[in-house]
JSON list of C-alpha atoms in Angstrom, two decimals:
[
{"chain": "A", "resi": 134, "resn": "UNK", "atom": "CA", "xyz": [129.75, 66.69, 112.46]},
{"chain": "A", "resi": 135, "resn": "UNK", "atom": "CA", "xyz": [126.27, 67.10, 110.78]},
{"chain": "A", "resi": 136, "resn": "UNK", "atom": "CA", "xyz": [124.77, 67.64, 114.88]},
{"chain": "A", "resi": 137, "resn": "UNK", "atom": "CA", "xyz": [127.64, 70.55, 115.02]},
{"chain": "A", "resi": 138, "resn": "UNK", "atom": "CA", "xyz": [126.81, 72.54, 112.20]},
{"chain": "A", "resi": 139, "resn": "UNK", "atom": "CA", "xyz": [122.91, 72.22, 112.99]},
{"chain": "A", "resi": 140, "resn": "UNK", "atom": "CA", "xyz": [124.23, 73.70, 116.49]},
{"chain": "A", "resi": 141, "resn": "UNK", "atom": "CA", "xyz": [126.51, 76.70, 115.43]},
{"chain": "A", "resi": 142, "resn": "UNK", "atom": "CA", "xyz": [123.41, 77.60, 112.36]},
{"chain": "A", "resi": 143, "resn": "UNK", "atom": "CA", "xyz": [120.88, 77.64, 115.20]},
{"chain": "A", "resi": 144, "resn": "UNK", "atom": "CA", "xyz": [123.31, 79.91, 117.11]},
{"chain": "A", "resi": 145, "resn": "UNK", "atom": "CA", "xyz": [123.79, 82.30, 114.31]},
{"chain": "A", "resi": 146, "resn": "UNK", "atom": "CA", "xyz": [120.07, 82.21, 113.69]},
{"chain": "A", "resi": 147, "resn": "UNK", "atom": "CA", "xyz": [119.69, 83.48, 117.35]},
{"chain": "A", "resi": 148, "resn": "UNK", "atom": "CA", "xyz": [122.58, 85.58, 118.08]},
{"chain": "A", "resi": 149, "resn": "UNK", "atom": "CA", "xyz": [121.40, 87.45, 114.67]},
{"chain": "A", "resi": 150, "resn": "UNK", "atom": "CA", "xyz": [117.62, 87.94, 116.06]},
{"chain": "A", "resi": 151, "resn": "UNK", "atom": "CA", "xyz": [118.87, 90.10, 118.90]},
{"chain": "A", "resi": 152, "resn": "UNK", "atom": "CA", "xyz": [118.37, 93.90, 117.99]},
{"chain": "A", "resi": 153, "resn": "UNK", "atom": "CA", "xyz": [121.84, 95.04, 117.86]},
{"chain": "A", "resi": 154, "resn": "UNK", "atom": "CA", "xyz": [122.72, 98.41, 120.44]},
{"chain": "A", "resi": 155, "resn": "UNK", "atom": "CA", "xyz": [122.28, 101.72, 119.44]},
{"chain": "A", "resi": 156, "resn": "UNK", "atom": "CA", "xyz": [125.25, 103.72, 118.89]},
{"chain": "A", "resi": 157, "resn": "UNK", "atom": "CA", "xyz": [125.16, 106.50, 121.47]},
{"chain": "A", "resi": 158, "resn": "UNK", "atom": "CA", "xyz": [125.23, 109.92, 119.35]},
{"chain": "A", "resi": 159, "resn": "UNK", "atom": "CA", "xyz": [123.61, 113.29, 119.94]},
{"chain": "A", "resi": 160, "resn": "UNK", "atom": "CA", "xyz": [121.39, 113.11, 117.28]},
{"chain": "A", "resi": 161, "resn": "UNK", "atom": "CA", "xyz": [120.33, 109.22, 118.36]},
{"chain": "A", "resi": 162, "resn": "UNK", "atom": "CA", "xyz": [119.28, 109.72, 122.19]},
{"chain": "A", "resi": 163, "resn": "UNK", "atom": "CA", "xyz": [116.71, 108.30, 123.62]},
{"chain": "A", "resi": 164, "resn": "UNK", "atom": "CA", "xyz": [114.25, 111.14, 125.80]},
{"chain": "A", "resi": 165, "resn": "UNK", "atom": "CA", "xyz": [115.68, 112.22, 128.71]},
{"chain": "A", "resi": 166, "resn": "UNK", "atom": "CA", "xyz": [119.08, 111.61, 127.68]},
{"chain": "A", "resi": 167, "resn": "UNK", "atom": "CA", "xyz": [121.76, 114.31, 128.36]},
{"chain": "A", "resi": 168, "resn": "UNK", "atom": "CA", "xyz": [123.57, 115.37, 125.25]},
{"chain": "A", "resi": 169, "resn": "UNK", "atom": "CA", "xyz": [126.62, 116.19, 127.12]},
{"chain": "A", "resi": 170, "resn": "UNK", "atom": "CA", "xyz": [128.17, 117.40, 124.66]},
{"chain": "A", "resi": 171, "resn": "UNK", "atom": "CA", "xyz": [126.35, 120.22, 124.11]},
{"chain": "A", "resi": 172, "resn": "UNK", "atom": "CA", "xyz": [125.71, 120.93, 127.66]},
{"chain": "A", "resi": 173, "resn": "UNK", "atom": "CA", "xyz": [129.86, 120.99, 127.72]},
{"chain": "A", "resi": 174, "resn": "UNK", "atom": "CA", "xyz": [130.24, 123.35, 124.87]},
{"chain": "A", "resi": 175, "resn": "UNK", "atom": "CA", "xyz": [127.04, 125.98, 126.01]},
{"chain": "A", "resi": 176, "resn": "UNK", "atom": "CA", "xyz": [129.37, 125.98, 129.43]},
{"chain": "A", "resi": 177, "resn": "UNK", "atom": "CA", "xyz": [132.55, 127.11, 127.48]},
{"chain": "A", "resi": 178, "resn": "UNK", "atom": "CA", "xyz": [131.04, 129.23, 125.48]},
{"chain": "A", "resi": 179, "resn": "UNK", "atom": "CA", "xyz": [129.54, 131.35, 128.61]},
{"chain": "A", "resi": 180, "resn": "UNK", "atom": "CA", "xyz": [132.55, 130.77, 131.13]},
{"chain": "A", "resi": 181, "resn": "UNK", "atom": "CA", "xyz": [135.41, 129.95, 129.01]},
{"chain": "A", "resi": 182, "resn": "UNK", "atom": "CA", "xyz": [135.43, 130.01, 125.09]},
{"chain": "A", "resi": 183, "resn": "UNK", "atom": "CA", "xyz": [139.52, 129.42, 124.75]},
{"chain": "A", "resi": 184, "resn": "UNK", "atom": "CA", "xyz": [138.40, 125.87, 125.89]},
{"chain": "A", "resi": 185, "resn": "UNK", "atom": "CA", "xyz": [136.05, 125.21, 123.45]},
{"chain": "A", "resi": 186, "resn": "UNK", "atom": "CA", "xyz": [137.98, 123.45, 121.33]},
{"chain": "A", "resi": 187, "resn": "UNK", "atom": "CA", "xyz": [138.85, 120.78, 124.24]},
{"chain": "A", "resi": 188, "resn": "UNK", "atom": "CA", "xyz": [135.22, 119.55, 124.15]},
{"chain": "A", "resi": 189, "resn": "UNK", "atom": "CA", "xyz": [135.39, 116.36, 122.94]},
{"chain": "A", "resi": 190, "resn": "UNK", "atom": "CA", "xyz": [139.06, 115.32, 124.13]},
{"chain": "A", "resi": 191, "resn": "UNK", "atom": "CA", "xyz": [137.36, 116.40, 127.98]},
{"chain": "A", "resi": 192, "resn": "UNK", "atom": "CA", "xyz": [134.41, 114.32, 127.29]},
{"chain": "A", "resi": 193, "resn": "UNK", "atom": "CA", "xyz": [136.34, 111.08, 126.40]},
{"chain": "A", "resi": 194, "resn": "UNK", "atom": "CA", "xyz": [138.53, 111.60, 129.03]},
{"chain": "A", "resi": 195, "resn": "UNK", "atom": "CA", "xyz": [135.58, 111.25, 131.68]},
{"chain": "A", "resi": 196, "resn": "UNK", "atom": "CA", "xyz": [133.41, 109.37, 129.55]},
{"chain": "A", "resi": 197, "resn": "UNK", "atom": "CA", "xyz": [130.56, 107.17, 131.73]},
{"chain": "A", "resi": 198, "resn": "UNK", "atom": "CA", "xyz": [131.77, 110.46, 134.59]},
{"chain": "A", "resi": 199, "resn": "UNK", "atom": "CA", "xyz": [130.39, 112.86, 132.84]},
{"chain": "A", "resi": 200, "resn": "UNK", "atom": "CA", "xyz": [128.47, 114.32, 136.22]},
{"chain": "A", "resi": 201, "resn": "UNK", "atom": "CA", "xyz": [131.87, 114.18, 138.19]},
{"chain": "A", "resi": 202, "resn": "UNK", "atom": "CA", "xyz": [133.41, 116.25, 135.27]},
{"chain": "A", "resi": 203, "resn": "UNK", "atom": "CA", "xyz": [130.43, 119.18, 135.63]},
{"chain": "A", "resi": 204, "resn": "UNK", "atom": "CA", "xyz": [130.83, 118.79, 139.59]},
{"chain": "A", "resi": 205, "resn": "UNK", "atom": "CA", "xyz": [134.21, 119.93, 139.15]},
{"chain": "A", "resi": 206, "resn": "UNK", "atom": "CA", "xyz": [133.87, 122.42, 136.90]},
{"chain": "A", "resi": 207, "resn": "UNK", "atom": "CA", "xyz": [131.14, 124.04, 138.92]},
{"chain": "A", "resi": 208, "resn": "UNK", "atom": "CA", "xyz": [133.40, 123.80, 141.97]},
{"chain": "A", "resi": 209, "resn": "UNK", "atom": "CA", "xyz": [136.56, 125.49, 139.42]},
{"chain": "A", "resi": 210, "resn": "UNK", "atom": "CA", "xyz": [134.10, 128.34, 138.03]},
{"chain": "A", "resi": 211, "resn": "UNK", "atom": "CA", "xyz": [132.17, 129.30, 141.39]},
{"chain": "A", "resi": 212, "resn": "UNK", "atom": "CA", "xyz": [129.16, 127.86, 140.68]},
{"chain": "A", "resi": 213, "resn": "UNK", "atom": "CA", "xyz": [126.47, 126.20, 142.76]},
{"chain": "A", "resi": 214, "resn": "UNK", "atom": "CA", "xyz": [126.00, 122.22, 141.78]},
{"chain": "A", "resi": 215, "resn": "UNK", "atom": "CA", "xyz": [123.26, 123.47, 139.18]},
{"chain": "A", "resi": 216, "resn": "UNK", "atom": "CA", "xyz": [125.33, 125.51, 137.15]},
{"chain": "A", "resi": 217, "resn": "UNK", "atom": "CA", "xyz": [124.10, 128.75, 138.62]},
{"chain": "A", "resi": 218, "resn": "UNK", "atom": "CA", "xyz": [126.50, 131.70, 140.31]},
{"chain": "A", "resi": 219, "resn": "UNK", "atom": "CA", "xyz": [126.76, 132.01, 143.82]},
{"chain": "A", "resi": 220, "resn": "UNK", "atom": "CA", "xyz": [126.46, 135.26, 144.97]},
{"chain": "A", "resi": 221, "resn": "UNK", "atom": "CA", "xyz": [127.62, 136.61, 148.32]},
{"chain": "A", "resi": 222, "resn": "UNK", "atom": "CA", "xyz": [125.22, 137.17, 151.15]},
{"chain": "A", "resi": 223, "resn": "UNK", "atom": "CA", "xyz": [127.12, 140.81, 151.13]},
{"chain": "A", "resi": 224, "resn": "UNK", "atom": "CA", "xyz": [126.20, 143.85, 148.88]},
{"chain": "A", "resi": 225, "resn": "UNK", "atom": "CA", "xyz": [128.82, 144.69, 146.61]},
{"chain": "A", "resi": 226, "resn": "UNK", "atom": "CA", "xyz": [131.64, 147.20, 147.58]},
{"chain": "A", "resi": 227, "resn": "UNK", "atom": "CA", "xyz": [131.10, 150.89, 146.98]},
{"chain": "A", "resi": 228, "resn": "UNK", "atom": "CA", "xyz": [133.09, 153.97, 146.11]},
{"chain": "A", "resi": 229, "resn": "UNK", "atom": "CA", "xyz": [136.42, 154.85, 144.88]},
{"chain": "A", "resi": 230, "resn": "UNK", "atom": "CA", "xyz": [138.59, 154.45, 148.07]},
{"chain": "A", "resi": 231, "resn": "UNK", "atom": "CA", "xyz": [140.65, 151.35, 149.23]},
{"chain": "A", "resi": 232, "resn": "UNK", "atom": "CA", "xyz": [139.54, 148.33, 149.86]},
{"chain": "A", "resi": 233, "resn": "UNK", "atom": "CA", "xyz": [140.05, 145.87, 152.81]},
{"chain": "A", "resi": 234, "resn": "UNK", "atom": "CA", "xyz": [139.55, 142.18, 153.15]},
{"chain": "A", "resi": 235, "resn": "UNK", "atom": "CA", "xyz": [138.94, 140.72, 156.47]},
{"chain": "A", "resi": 236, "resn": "UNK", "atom": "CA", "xyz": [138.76, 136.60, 156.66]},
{"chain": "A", "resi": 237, "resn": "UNK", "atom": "CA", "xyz": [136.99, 135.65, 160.02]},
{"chain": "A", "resi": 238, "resn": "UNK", "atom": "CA", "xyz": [136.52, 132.59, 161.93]},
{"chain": "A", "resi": 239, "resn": "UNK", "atom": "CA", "xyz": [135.54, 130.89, 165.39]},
{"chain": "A", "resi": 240, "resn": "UNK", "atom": "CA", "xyz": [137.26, 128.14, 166.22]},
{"chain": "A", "resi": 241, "resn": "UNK", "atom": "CA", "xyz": [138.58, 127.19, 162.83]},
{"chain": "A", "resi": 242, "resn": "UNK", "atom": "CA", "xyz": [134.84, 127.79, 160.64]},
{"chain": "A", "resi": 243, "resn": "UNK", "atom": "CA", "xyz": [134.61, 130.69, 159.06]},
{"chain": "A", "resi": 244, "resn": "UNK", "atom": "CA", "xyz": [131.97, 132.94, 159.68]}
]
C-alpha cells in the first residue's frame, strides 16, 4: 500500500508542475491572435447594428469556425473574402428616367 501512495504523490507532484492552459479571453491573447469578437462586433456595427446584440450567441455557435462564419457573412453582405465591397466593373446609373436590367450569358456563364 505504502509503494501506492509513493506512486499517486509522485503523480500529483508531476501532474501539478505542468503550467496549467490559459483561458482564451480578449484581454489574454497571445500576439497575433484574432480577437474575434471584436472583429464580429466592428462588422455589425458598419453593416448591421440590429445584430449587435447576437455577438456572442454567433460566436459560440461557430466557435473553433470562426473563419467559416466571416466567409459567410462576406458572401451574405457582398463583400470580397477580405471584408472589402465589391464594386461593379460598370459606372453607376445616371439620370432620372427608367431603368432596365439586362442579365446576359453564353452558354450558361454570365458575361
Amino acid at each position: 500500500a505504502g509503494s501506492q501512495t509513493s506512486i499517486a504523490a509522485n503523480a500529483d507532484s508531476l501532474i501539478s508542475s505542468f503550467p496549467k492552459p490559459a483561458q482564451s479571453t480578449s484581454t489574454n491573447m497571445s500576439a497575433g491572435a484574432v480577437d474575434y469578437k471584436a472583429k464580429l462586433t466592428e462588422f455589425y456595427k458598419e453593416h448591421n447594428p440590429d445584430k449587435l446584440a447576437m455577438v456572442d450567441s454567433n460566436l459560440a455557435k461557430y466557435l473553433g469556425k470562426e473563419d467559416e462564419l466571416f466567409r459567410k457573412l462576406y458572401s451574405k453582405y457582398g463583400l470580397t473574402q477580405d471584408g472589402e465591397t465589391t464594386r461593379s466593373p460598370f459606372p453607376d446609373p445616371e439620370g432620372s428616367g427608367p431603368r432596365c436590367f439586362m442579365e446576359l450569358s453564353v452558354g450558361g456563364q454570365p458575361v
